[in-house]
Amino acid sequence: AQTVTQSQPEMSVQEAETVTLSCTYDTSESDYYLFWYKQPPSRQMILVIRQEAYKQQNATENRFSVNFQKAAKSFSLKISDSQLGDAAMYFCAYLNAGNMLTFGGGTRLMVKP
Amino acid sequence: DAGVIQSPRHEVTEMGQEVTLRCKPISGHNSLFWYRQTMMRGLELLIYFNNNVPIDDSGMPEDRFSAKMPNASFSTLKIQPSEPRDSAVYFCASSTKQETQYFGPGTRLLVL
């Protein structure tokens, strides 16, 4: 079974600054997908970014980018030019070959004005 | 396009009552998932359907929980009888195989 670990329960960042959220995972599979989801106070789970393991190029979506290190089984999320609306819980997730998601415990991001 | 639709959004019930949660997946998605989120256990997969067939229900807590998917556009998660420890946010998500899962808004369940 896969495990996903987010070692930072809470992070804070100054508005307009950059922050990196960490995620590591454990797997014996070679083909899989990784995701970051955002959960604001509304509780809605919102997809932030997705990475296919077979792609060497790191995914980017506007101010959000990842640092995917397959050998190290590391998948960190970088948020540039942080905005107040970025404040939320962020979950790292692993999708296995059986089409099932495993989530990390989450990181609460606070953005200071 | 409409996203995943869940109802009700909030449910308050008394211990021992039957609770039914409903989900309409995104049209064209053939995989449907039920998750439960609690402070203690985080996000847990309860059951996974593919083409309306349950593929993995190992996350279903016990016999009090049951899930059905009678057709491609509707699924239910039923708890009977409900207990206070079932209080949680229940999410439904859908996807095509090996693709991004899109989540509904969740149902916040409180069992008194």
Tab-separated table of C-alpha atoms in Angstrom:
chain	number	residue	atom	x	y	z
A	1	ALA	CA	0.000	0.000	0.000
A	2	GLN	CA	1.119	3.526	-0.711
A	3	THR	CA	1.642	6.158	1.955
A	4	VAL	CA	1.766	9.928	1.576
A	5	THR	CA	3.454	12.127	4.170
A	6	GLN	CA	3.150	15.865	4.603
A	7	SER	CA	5.589	16.786	7.340
A	8	GLN	CA	4.436	20.382	7.815
A	9	PRO	CA	1.106	20.586	9.666
A	10	GLU	CA	1.125	24.392	9.339
A	11	MET	CA	2.949	26.957	7.253
A	12	SER	CA	2.686	30.710	7.025
A	13	VAL	CA	3.770	33.120	4.312
A	14	GLN	CA	3.708	36.848	3.833
A	15	GLU	CA	1.456	38.099	1.083
A	16	ALA	CA	3.344	38.343	-2.247
A	17	GLU	CA	6.092	36.028	-1.009
A	18	THR	CA	6.849	32.449	-2.072
A	19	VAL	CA	6.191	29.333	-0.026
A	20	THR	CA	6.956	25.648	-0.583
A	21	LEU	CA	4.882	22.818	0.832
A	22	SER	CA	6.539	19.413	1.186
A	23	CYS	CA	5.220	15.970	0.324
A	24	THR	CA	6.878	12.573	0.228
A	25	TYR	CA	5.370	9.247	-0.730
A	26	ASP	CA	6.225	5.609	-0.642
A	27	THR	CA	5.460	3.263	-3.527
A	28	SER	CA	6.822	0.340	-5.487
A	29	GLU	CA	4.936	1.332	-8.640
A	30	SER	CA	6.650	3.023	-11.563
A	31	ASP	CA	3.577	4.536	-13.200
A	32	TYR	CA	1.341	6.789	-11.117
A	33	TYR	CA	-0.038	10.295	-10.772
A	34	LEU	CA	0.432	12.904	-8.080
A	35	PHE	CA	-1.862	15.771	-7.187
A	36	TRP	CA	-2.146	18.777	-4.951
A	37	TYR	CA	-5.637	19.688	-3.811
A	38	LYS	CA	-6.661	22.860	-1.981
A	39	GLN	CA	-9.423	22.859	0.631
A	40	PRO	CA	-10.551	26.348	1.695
A	41	PRO	CA	-12.868	26.892	4.677
A	42	SER	CA	-15.832	26.067	2.427
A	43	ARG	CA	-14.540	22.446	2.520
A	44	GLN	CA	-14.634	22.141	-1.274
A	45	MET	CA	-11.717	20.046	-2.596
A	46	ILE	CA	-10.184	21.956	-5.490
A	47	LEU	CA	-7.554	20.559	-7.832
A	48	VAL	CA	-4.440	22.739	-7.860
A	49	ILE	CA	-1.997	20.790	-9.997
A	50	ARG	CA	-1.312	17.316	-11.364
A	51	GLN	CA	1.899	15.473	-12.285
A	52	GLU	CA	2.287	12.268	-14.264
A	53	ALA	CA	5.189	10.181	-12.952
A	54	TYR	CA	6.425	9.359	-16.441
A	55	LYS	CA	6.941	13.034	-17.245
A	56	GLN	CA	10.265	14.502	-16.214
A	57	GLN	CA	9.097	18.078	-16.686
A	58	ASN	CA	7.641	19.664	-13.573
A	59	ALA	CA	4.010	20.746	-13.876
A	60	THR	CA	3.092	24.422	-13.576
A	61	GLU	CA	-0.247	26.202	-13.309
A	62	ASN	CA	0.089	29.969	-13.182
A	63	ARG	CA	1.540	30.782	-9.718
A	64	PHE	CA	1.668	27.116	-8.717
A	65	SER	CA	4.491	24.767	-9.642
A	66	VAL	CA	5.856	21.484	-8.389
A	67	ASN	CA	9.295	20.046	-7.809
A	68	PHE	CA	8.920	16.359	-8.647
A	69	GLN	CA	11.862	14.202	-7.659
A	70	LYS	CA	10.913	10.651	-8.648
A	71	ALA	CA	13.984	8.900	-7.272
A	72	ALA	CA	13.586	10.668	-3.944
A	73	LYS	CA	9.796	10.156	-4.007
A	74	SER	CA	9.289	13.813	-3.296
A	75	PHE	CA	6.592	16.120	-4.671
A	76	SER	CA	6.666	19.659	-3.294
A	77	LEU	CA	4.334	22.524	-4.202
A	78	LYS	CA	5.632	26.043	-4.701
A	79	ILE	CA	3.233	28.958	-4.510
A	80	SER	CA	4.637	32.207	-5.892
A	81	ASP	CA	3.298	35.701	-5.215
A	82	SER	CA	1.078	34.356	-2.417
A	83	GLN	CA	-2.379	35.880	-2.148
A	84	LEU	CA	-4.821	36.017	0.739
A	85	GLY	CA	-7.082	33.656	-1.181
A	86	ASP	CA	-4.381	30.991	-1.097
A	87	ALA	CA	-5.015	30.449	2.617
A	88	ALA	CA	-6.371	26.910	2.925
A	89	MET	CA	-5.542	23.302	3.714
A	90	TYR	CA	-3.401	21.722	1.030
A	91	PHE	CA	-3.439	17.978	0.457
A	92	CYS	CA	-0.914	15.973	-1.490
A	93	ALA	CA	-2.393	12.850	-3.095
A	94	TYR	CA	-1.117	9.755	-4.903
A	95	LEU	CA	-3.156	7.925	-7.553
A	96	ASN	CA	-2.157	4.316	-7.972
A	97	ALA	CA	-2.545	1.932	-10.893
A	98	GLY	CA	-5.787	0.718	-9.332
A	99	ASN	CA	-7.250	4.212	-9.748
A	100	MET	CA	-7.387	4.906	-6.006
A	101	LEU	CA	-6.211	8.083	-4.292
A	102	THR	CA	-4.228	8.160	-1.076
A	103	PHE	CA	-4.046	11.515	0.694
A	104	GLY	CA	-1.456	13.022	2.987
A	105	GLY	CA	-2.487	14.525	6.291
A	106	GLY	CA	-2.587	18.061	4.921
A	107	THR	CA	-0.758	21.333	5.494
A	108	ARG	CA	-2.618	24.409	6.718
A	109	LEU	CA	-1.311	27.470	4.905
A	110	MET	CA	-1.820	30.892	6.449
A	111	VAL	CA	-1.172	34.047	4.437
A	112	LYS	CA	-0.282	37.198	6.352
A	113	PRO	CA	-1.289	40.547	4.876
B	1	ASP	CA	-20.398	21.957	-17.208
B	2	ALA	CA	-21.946	20.932	-13.929
B	3	GLY	CA	-19.542	19.459	-11.439
B	4	VAL	CA	-20.228	16.626	-9.046
B	5	ILE	CA	-23.501	17.236	-7.239
B	6	GLN	CA	-24.140	16.045	-3.703
B	7	SER	CA	-27.203	16.260	-1.524
B	8	PRO	CA	-27.973	17.152	1.119
B	9	ARG	CA	-25.223	19.655	1.906
B	10	HIS	CA	-25.891	19.395	5.614
B	11	GLU	CA	-27.627	16.697	7.614
B	12	VAL	CA	-28.360	16.617	11.310
B	13	THR	CA	-29.908	13.460	12.664
B	14	GLU	CA	-30.298	11.526	15.859
B	15	MET	CA	-28.456	8.374	16.725
B	16	GLY	CA	-30.194	5.298	15.357
B	17	GLN	CA	-31.753	7.050	12.375
B	18	GLU	CA	-31.106	6.099	8.765
B	19	VAL	CA	-29.097	8.571	6.695
B	20	THR	CA	-28.912	8.584	2.901
B	21	LEU	CA	-26.376	10.676	1.027
B	22	ARG	CA	-26.717	11.212	-2.700
B	23	CYS	CA	-24.306	11.899	-5.512
B	24	LYS	CA	-24.541	12.716	-9.196
B	25	PRO	CA	-21.171	12.341	-10.945
B	26	ILE	CA	-19.926	14.415	-13.842
B	27	SER	CA	-21.484	13.221	-17.080
B	28	GLY	CA	-19.152	10.875	-18.942
B	29	HIS	CA	-17.147	9.901	-15.888
B	30	ASN	CA	-17.201	6.150	-15.317
B	31	SER	CA	-15.507	6.045	-11.902
B	32	LEU	CA	-17.157	7.187	-8.684
B	33	PHE	CA	-15.670	7.395	-5.212
B	34	TRP	CA	-17.047	8.017	-1.721
B	35	TYR	CA	-14.686	9.544	0.852
B	36	ARG	CA	-15.063	10.480	4.497
B	37	GLN	CA	-13.125	13.295	6.157
B	38	THR	CA	-12.651	13.584	9.905
B	39	MET	CA	-10.159	15.438	12.048
B	40	MET	CA	-8.855	12.207	13.524
B	41	ARG	CA	-8.503	10.113	10.378
B	42	GLY	CA	-8.214	12.662	7.596
B	43	LEU	CA	-9.545	11.745	4.143
B	44	GLU	CA	-10.436	8.079	3.764
B	45	LEU	CA	-11.686	6.238	0.693
B	46	LEU	CA	-14.830	4.323	1.575
B	47	ILE	CA	-15.789	2.723	-1.735
B	48	TYR	CA	-14.915	2.928	-5.437
B	49	PHE	CA	-17.251	2.124	-8.340
B	50	ASN	CA	-16.203	1.624	-11.945
B	51	ASN	CA	-18.920	1.406	-14.602
B	52	ASN	CA	-21.485	1.175	-11.771
B	53	VAL	CA	-19.795	-1.888	-10.251
B	54	PRO	CA	-18.174	-1.737	-6.793
B	55	ILE	CA	-14.468	-2.388	-7.259
B	56	ASP	CA	-13.113	-1.806	-3.769
B	57	ASP	CA	-15.188	-1.416	-0.608
B	58	SER	CA	-12.443	-2.237	1.864
B	59	GLY	CA	-12.759	1.235	3.369
B	60	MET	CA	-16.398	0.829	4.354
B	61	PRO	CA	-16.301	0.922	8.161
B	62	GLU	CA	-18.830	-1.781	8.956
B	63	ASP	CA	-22.116	-3.334	7.968
B	64	ARG	CA	-23.999	-0.202	8.932
B	65	PHE	CA	-22.626	1.422	5.785
B	66	SER	CA	-23.818	0.499	2.308
B	67	ALA	CA	-23.410	2.113	-1.110
B	68	LYS	CA	-25.165	1.616	-4.409
B	69	MET	CA	-24.809	2.881	-7.943
B	70	PRO	CA	-27.939	1.860	-9.848
B	71	ASN	CA	-26.912	3.792	-12.963
B	72	ALA	CA	-24.125	5.928	-14.355
B	73	SER	CA	-25.592	9.168	-13.063
B	74	PHE	CA	-26.531	8.371	-9.473
B	75	SER	CA	-25.065	6.859	-6.331
B	76	THR	CA	-26.135	6.645	-2.701
B	77	LEU	CA	-24.294	6.064	0.545
B	78	LYS	CA	-26.526	4.851	3.354
B	79	ILE	CA	-25.827	4.599	7.056
B	80	GLN	CA	-28.259	2.541	9.100
B	81	PRO	CA	-28.347	2.904	12.038
B	82	SER	CA	-26.289	6.072	12.394
B	83	GLU	CA	-24.004	6.680	15.369
B	84	PRO	CA	-22.329	9.857	16.698
B	85	ARG	CA	-18.925	8.600	15.497
B	86	ASP	CA	-20.241	8.737	11.925
B	87	SER	CA	-20.239	12.536	12.128
B	88	ALA	CA	-17.950	13.721	9.337
B	89	VAL	CA	-17.874	15.354	5.933
B	90	TYR	CA	-18.667	12.867	3.197
B	91	PHE	CA	-17.363	13.583	-0.290
B	92	CYS	CA	-18.278	12.063	-3.595
B	93	ALA	CA	-15.780	12.301	-6.457
B	94	SER	CA	-15.803	11.152	-10.068
B	95	SER	CA	-13.272	10.630	-12.822
B	96	THR	CA	-12.471	8.730	-15.954
B	97	LYS	CA	-10.022	5.883	-15.375
B	98	GLN	CA	-6.569	7.017	-14.240
B	99	GLU	CA	-7.521	10.648	-14.510
B	100	THR	CA	-8.075	13.499	-12.100
B	101	GLN	CA	-10.802	12.988	-9.512
B	102	TYR	CA	-13.215	15.890	-9.208
B	103	PHE	CA	-14.926	16.332	-5.891
B	104	GLY	CA	-18.418	17.399	-4.973
B	105	PRO	CA	-19.032	20.032	-2.293
B	106	GLY	CA	-19.465	17.402	0.411
B	107	THR	CA	-22.204	16.564	2.879
B	108	ARG	CA	-21.588	17.609	6.465
B	109	LEU	CA	-23.212	14.984	8.676
B	110	LEU	CA	-23.833	15.459	12.373
B	111	VAL	CA	-25.267	12.573	14.357
B	112	LEU	CA	-26.498	13.584	17.801
